[in-house]
Amino acid sequence: VLRNAWIKMNVHGFKDTVEISIQNSASKSKDGFGIGLENLKNQLQHLYPGGYIMEVDNNENEFSIHLKLGTRK
């Protein structure tokens, strides 16, 4: 159990893009195998082929993901 857990979410819509940022507290233990991230990548590729940017940062205290959708020219 992670004490003092937190999560932050931001969604911003622009004319041609949507940006989504999610950060949450993380523990030093690495439960799971990142299957959710692989599923997310597969779905993004299917729904937005060549039209998204995904950045993931995972350190011992915080996990964050930033998505930019609709980046096609």
Coordinates of N, CA, C and O in Angstrom, one line a residue:
V1 N 0.9 -1.2 0.0 CA 0.0 0.0 0.0 C 0.9 1.2 0.0 O 1.8 1.3 0.8
L2 N 0.6 2.1 -0.9 CA 1.4 3.4 -1.0 C 0.7 4.5 -0.2 O -0.5 4.8 -0.5
R3 N 1.3 4.9 0.8 CA 0.8 6.0 1.6 C 1.0 7.4 1.0 O 2.0 7.5 0.3
N4 N 0.1 8.3 1.2 CA 0.2 9.6 0.6 C 0.2 9.6 -0.9 O 0.9 10.3 -1.5
A5 N -0.6 8.6 -1.5 CA -0.6 8.5 -2.9 C -1.4 9.7 -3.5 O -2.2 10.3 -2.9
W6 N -1.0 10.1 -4.7 CA -1.6 11.2 -5.4 C -1.7 11.0 -6.9 O -1.0 10.2 -7.4
I7 N -2.6 11.7 -7.6 CA -2.6 11.7 -9.0 C -3.0 13.1 -9.5 O -3.8 13.8 -8.9
K8 N -2.4 13.5 -10.6 CA -2.7 14.8 -11.2 C -3.1 14.6 -12.7 O -2.3 13.8 -13.4
M9 N -4.1 15.2 -13.2 CA -4.5 15.1 -14.6 C -4.8 16.4 -15.2 O -5.4 17.3 -14.5
N10 N -4.3 16.7 -16.4 CA -4.6 17.9 -17.1 C -4.9 17.5 -18.6 O -4.2 16.7 -19.2
V11 N -5.9 18.2 -19.1 CA -6.3 18.0 -20.5 C -6.5 19.4 -21.1 O -7.2 20.2 -20.5
H12 N -5.9 19.6 -22.2 CA -6.0 20.9 -22.9 C -6.3 20.7 -24.3 O -5.7 19.9 -25.0
G13 N -7.4 21.4 -24.8 CA -7.8 21.2 -26.2 C -7.3 22.5 -27.0 O -7.5 23.6 -26.5
F14 N -6.8 22.3 -28.1 CA -6.4 23.3 -29.0 C -7.1 23.1 -30.3 O -7.8 22.2 -30.5
K15 N -6.8 24.0 -31.3 CA -7.5 23.9 -32.6 C -7.3 22.6 -33.2 O -8.3 22.0 -33.7
D16 N -6.1 22.1 -33.3 CA -5.8 20.8 -34.0 C -5.3 19.7 -33.2 O -5.0 18.6 -33.7
T17 N -5.1 20.0 -31.9 CA -4.5 18.9 -31.0 C -5.2 18.9 -29.7 O -5.9 19.9 -29.3
V18 N -5.0 17.8 -29.0 CA -5.4 17.6 -27.6 C -4.2 17.1 -26.8 O -3.5 16.2 -27.3
E19 N -3.9 17.8 -25.7 CA -2.8 17.3 -24.9 C -3.3 16.8 -23.6 O -4.1 17.5 -22.9
I20 N -2.8 15.7 -23.2 CA -3.2 15.0 -21.9 C -2.0 14.7 -21.1 O -1.0 14.1 -21.6
S21 N -1.9 15.2 -19.9 CA -0.8 14.8 -19.0 C -1.3 14.2 -17.7 O -2.3 14.7 -17.1
I22 N -0.7 13.1 -17.3 CA -1.1 12.4 -16.1 C 0.2 12.1 -15.3 O 1.1 11.6 -15.9
Q23 N 0.2 12.5 -14.0 CA 1.3 12.2 -13.1 C 0.7 11.5 -11.9 O -0.4 11.9 -11.5
N24 N 1.4 10.5 -11.4 CA 0.9 9.9 -10.1 C 2.1 9.5 -9.3 O 3.2 9.3 -9.9
S25 N 1.9 9.3 -8.0 CA 2.9 8.9 -7.1 C 3.3 7.4 -7.5 O 2.4 6.7 -8.0
A26 N 4.5 7.0 -7.2 CA 4.9 5.7 -7.5 C 5.7 5.1 -6.3 O 6.2 5.9 -5.5
S27 N 5.8 3.8 -6.2 CA 6.6 3.2 -5.2 C 7.8 2.6 -5.8 O 7.9 2.4 -7.0
K28 N 8.7 2.2 -5.0 CA 10.0 1.6 -5.4 C 9.8 0.2 -6.0 O 10.5 -0.2 -6.8
S29 N 8.7 -0.5 -5.5 CA 8.5 -1.8 -6.0 C 7.9 -1.7 -7.4 O 7.1 -0.8 -7.7
K30 N 8.2 -2.5 -8.3 CA 7.7 -2.5 -9.7 C 6.8 -3.7 -9.9 O 7.1 -4.7 -10.5
D31 N 5.6 -3.5 -9.4 CA 4.5 -4.5 -9.7 C 4.1 -4.4 -11.1 O 3.9 -3.3 -11.6
G32 N 3.8 -5.4 -11.8 CA 3.3 -5.4 -13.2 C 4.5 -5.4 -14.2 O 5.6 -5.4 -13.8
F33 N 4.1 -5.5 -15.4 CA 5.1 -5.6 -16.5 C 4.9 -4.6 -17.6 O 5.4 -4.8 -18.7
G34 N 4.2 -3.5 -17.4 CA 4.0 -2.5 -18.4 C 3.1 -2.9 -19.5 O 3.1 -2.3 -20.6
I35 N 2.3 -3.9 -19.3 CA 1.3 -4.4 -20.3 C 0.3 -3.3 -20.7 O 0.0 -3.1 -21.8
G36 N -0.1 -2.5 -19.7 CA -1.0 -1.4 -19.9 C -0.4 -0.4 -20.9 O -1.1 0.1 -21.8
L37 N 0.8 -0.1 -20.7 CA 1.5 0.9 -21.6 C 1.6 0.3 -23.1 O 1.4 1.0 -24.0
E38 N 1.9 -1.0 -23.2 CA 2.0 -1.6 -24.5 C 0.6 -1.6 -25.2 O 0.5 -1.3 -26.4
N39 N -0.5 -1.9 -24.4 CA -1.8 -1.8 -24.9 C -2.2 -0.4 -25.4 O -2.8 -0.2 -26.4
L40 N -1.8 0.6 -24.6 CA -2.0 2.0 -24.9 C -1.3 2.4 -26.2 O -1.9 3.0 -27.1
K41 N -0.1 2.0 -26.4 CA 0.7 2.3 -27.6 C 0.0 1.6 -28.8 O -0.1 2.2 -29.9
N42 N -0.5 0.4 -28.7 CA -1.1 -0.3 -29.8 C -2.4 0.4 -30.1 O -2.7 0.6 -31.3
Q43 N -3.2 0.8 -29.2 CA -4.5 1.5 -29.4 C -4.2 2.9 -30.1 O -4.9 3.3 -31.0
L44 N -3.2 3.6 -29.6 CA -2.9 4.9 -30.2 C -2.5 4.7 -31.7 O -2.8 5.5 -32.5
Q45 N -1.7 3.7 -31.9 CA -1.2 3.5 -33.3 C -2.4 3.1 -34.2 O -2.4 3.5 -35.4
H46 N -3.3 2.4 -33.7 CA -4.5 2.0 -34.4 C -5.4 3.2 -34.7 O -5.9 3.4 -35.8
L47 N -5.7 4.1 -33.6 CA -6.6 5.2 -33.8 C -6.0 6.4 -34.4 O -6.7 7.2 -35.0
Y48 N -4.7 6.7 -34.1 CA -4.0 7.9 -34.6 C -2.7 7.5 -35.3 O -1.6 7.9 -34.8
P49 N -2.7 6.7 -36.3 CA -1.4 6.3 -36.9 C -0.6 7.5 -37.4 O -1.1 8.3 -38.2
G50 N 0.5 7.7 -36.8 CA 1.4 8.8 -37.1 C 0.9 10.1 -36.6 O 1.5 11.2 -37.0
G51 N -0.1 10.1 -35.8 CA -0.7 11.4 -35.4 C -0.7 11.6 -33.9 O -1.6 12.2 -33.4
Y52 N 0.3 11.1 -33.2 CA 0.3 11.3 -31.8 C 1.8 11.3 -31.3 O 2.7 10.8 -32.0
I53 N 2.0 11.8 -30.2 CA 3.3 11.8 -29.5 C 3.0 11.3 -28.1 O 2.1 11.8 -27.4
M54 N 3.8 10.3 -27.6 CA 3.6 9.9 -26.2 C 5.0 9.9 -25.6 O 6.0 9.3 -26.1
E55 N 5.1 10.5 -24.4 CA 6.3 10.6 -23.6 C 6.0 10.0 -22.2 O 5.0 10.4 -21.6
V56 N 6.8 9.1 -21.8 CA 6.6 8.4 -20.5 C 7.9 8.6 -19.7 O 9.0 8.5 -20.2
D57 N 7.7 9.0 -18.4 CA 8.8 9.1 -17.5 C 8.4 8.3 -16.2 O 7.4 8.5 -15.7
N58 N 9.3 7.4 -15.8 CA 9.0 6.6 -14.7 C 10.3 6.6 -13.8 O 11.3 6.0 -14.2
N59 N 10.2 7.2 -12.6 CA 11.3 7.2 -11.7 C 10.8 6.6 -10.4 O 9.6 6.2 -10.3
E60 N 11.6 6.5 -9.4 CA 11.2 5.8 -8.2 C 10.1 6.5 -7.4 O 9.4 5.8 -6.6
N61 N 9.8 7.8 -7.6 CA 8.8 8.5 -6.8 C 7.6 8.9 -7.6 O 6.6 9.3 -7.0
E62 N 7.7 9.0 -8.9 CA 6.6 9.5 -9.8 C 6.6 8.8 -11.1 O 7.7 8.6 -11.7
F63 N 5.4 8.6 -11.6 CA 5.2 8.1 -13.0 C 4.4 9.2 -13.7 O 3.5 9.8 -13.2
S64 N 4.8 9.5 -14.9 CA 4.1 10.5 -15.7 C 4.0 10.1 -17.2 O 4.9 9.4 -17.7
I65 N 2.9 10.5 -17.8 CA 2.7 10.3 -19.2 C 2.2 11.6 -19.8 O 1.3 12.2 -19.2
H66 N 2.7 11.9 -21.0 CA 2.2 13.1 -21.7 C 1.8 12.6 -23.1 O 2.6 12.1 -23.8
L67 N 0.5 12.9 -23.5 CA 0.1 12.5 -24.8 C -0.3 13.8 -25.6 O -0.9 14.7 -25.0
K68 N 0.1 13.8 -26.8 CA -0.4 14.9 -27.8 C -1.0 14.2 -28.9 O -0.4 13.4 -29.6
L69 N -2.3 14.4 -29.1 CA -3.1 13.7 -30.1 C -3.4 14.7 -31.2 O -3.7 15.9 -31.0
G70 N -3.4 14.2 -32.5 CA -3.8 15.0 -33.6 C -2.7 15.8 -34.1 O -2.8 17.0 -34.5
T71 N -1.5 15.2 -34.2 CA -0.3 16.0 -34.6 C 0.0 15.8 -36.1 O 1.0 16.3 -36.5
R72 N -0.9 15.2 -36.8 CA -0.7 15.0 -38.2 C -0.7 16.3 -39.0 O -1.5 17.2 -38.6
K73 N 0.1 16.4 -40.0 CA 0.1 17.7 -40.8 C -0.9 17.5 -41.9 O -1.1 16.5 -42.4

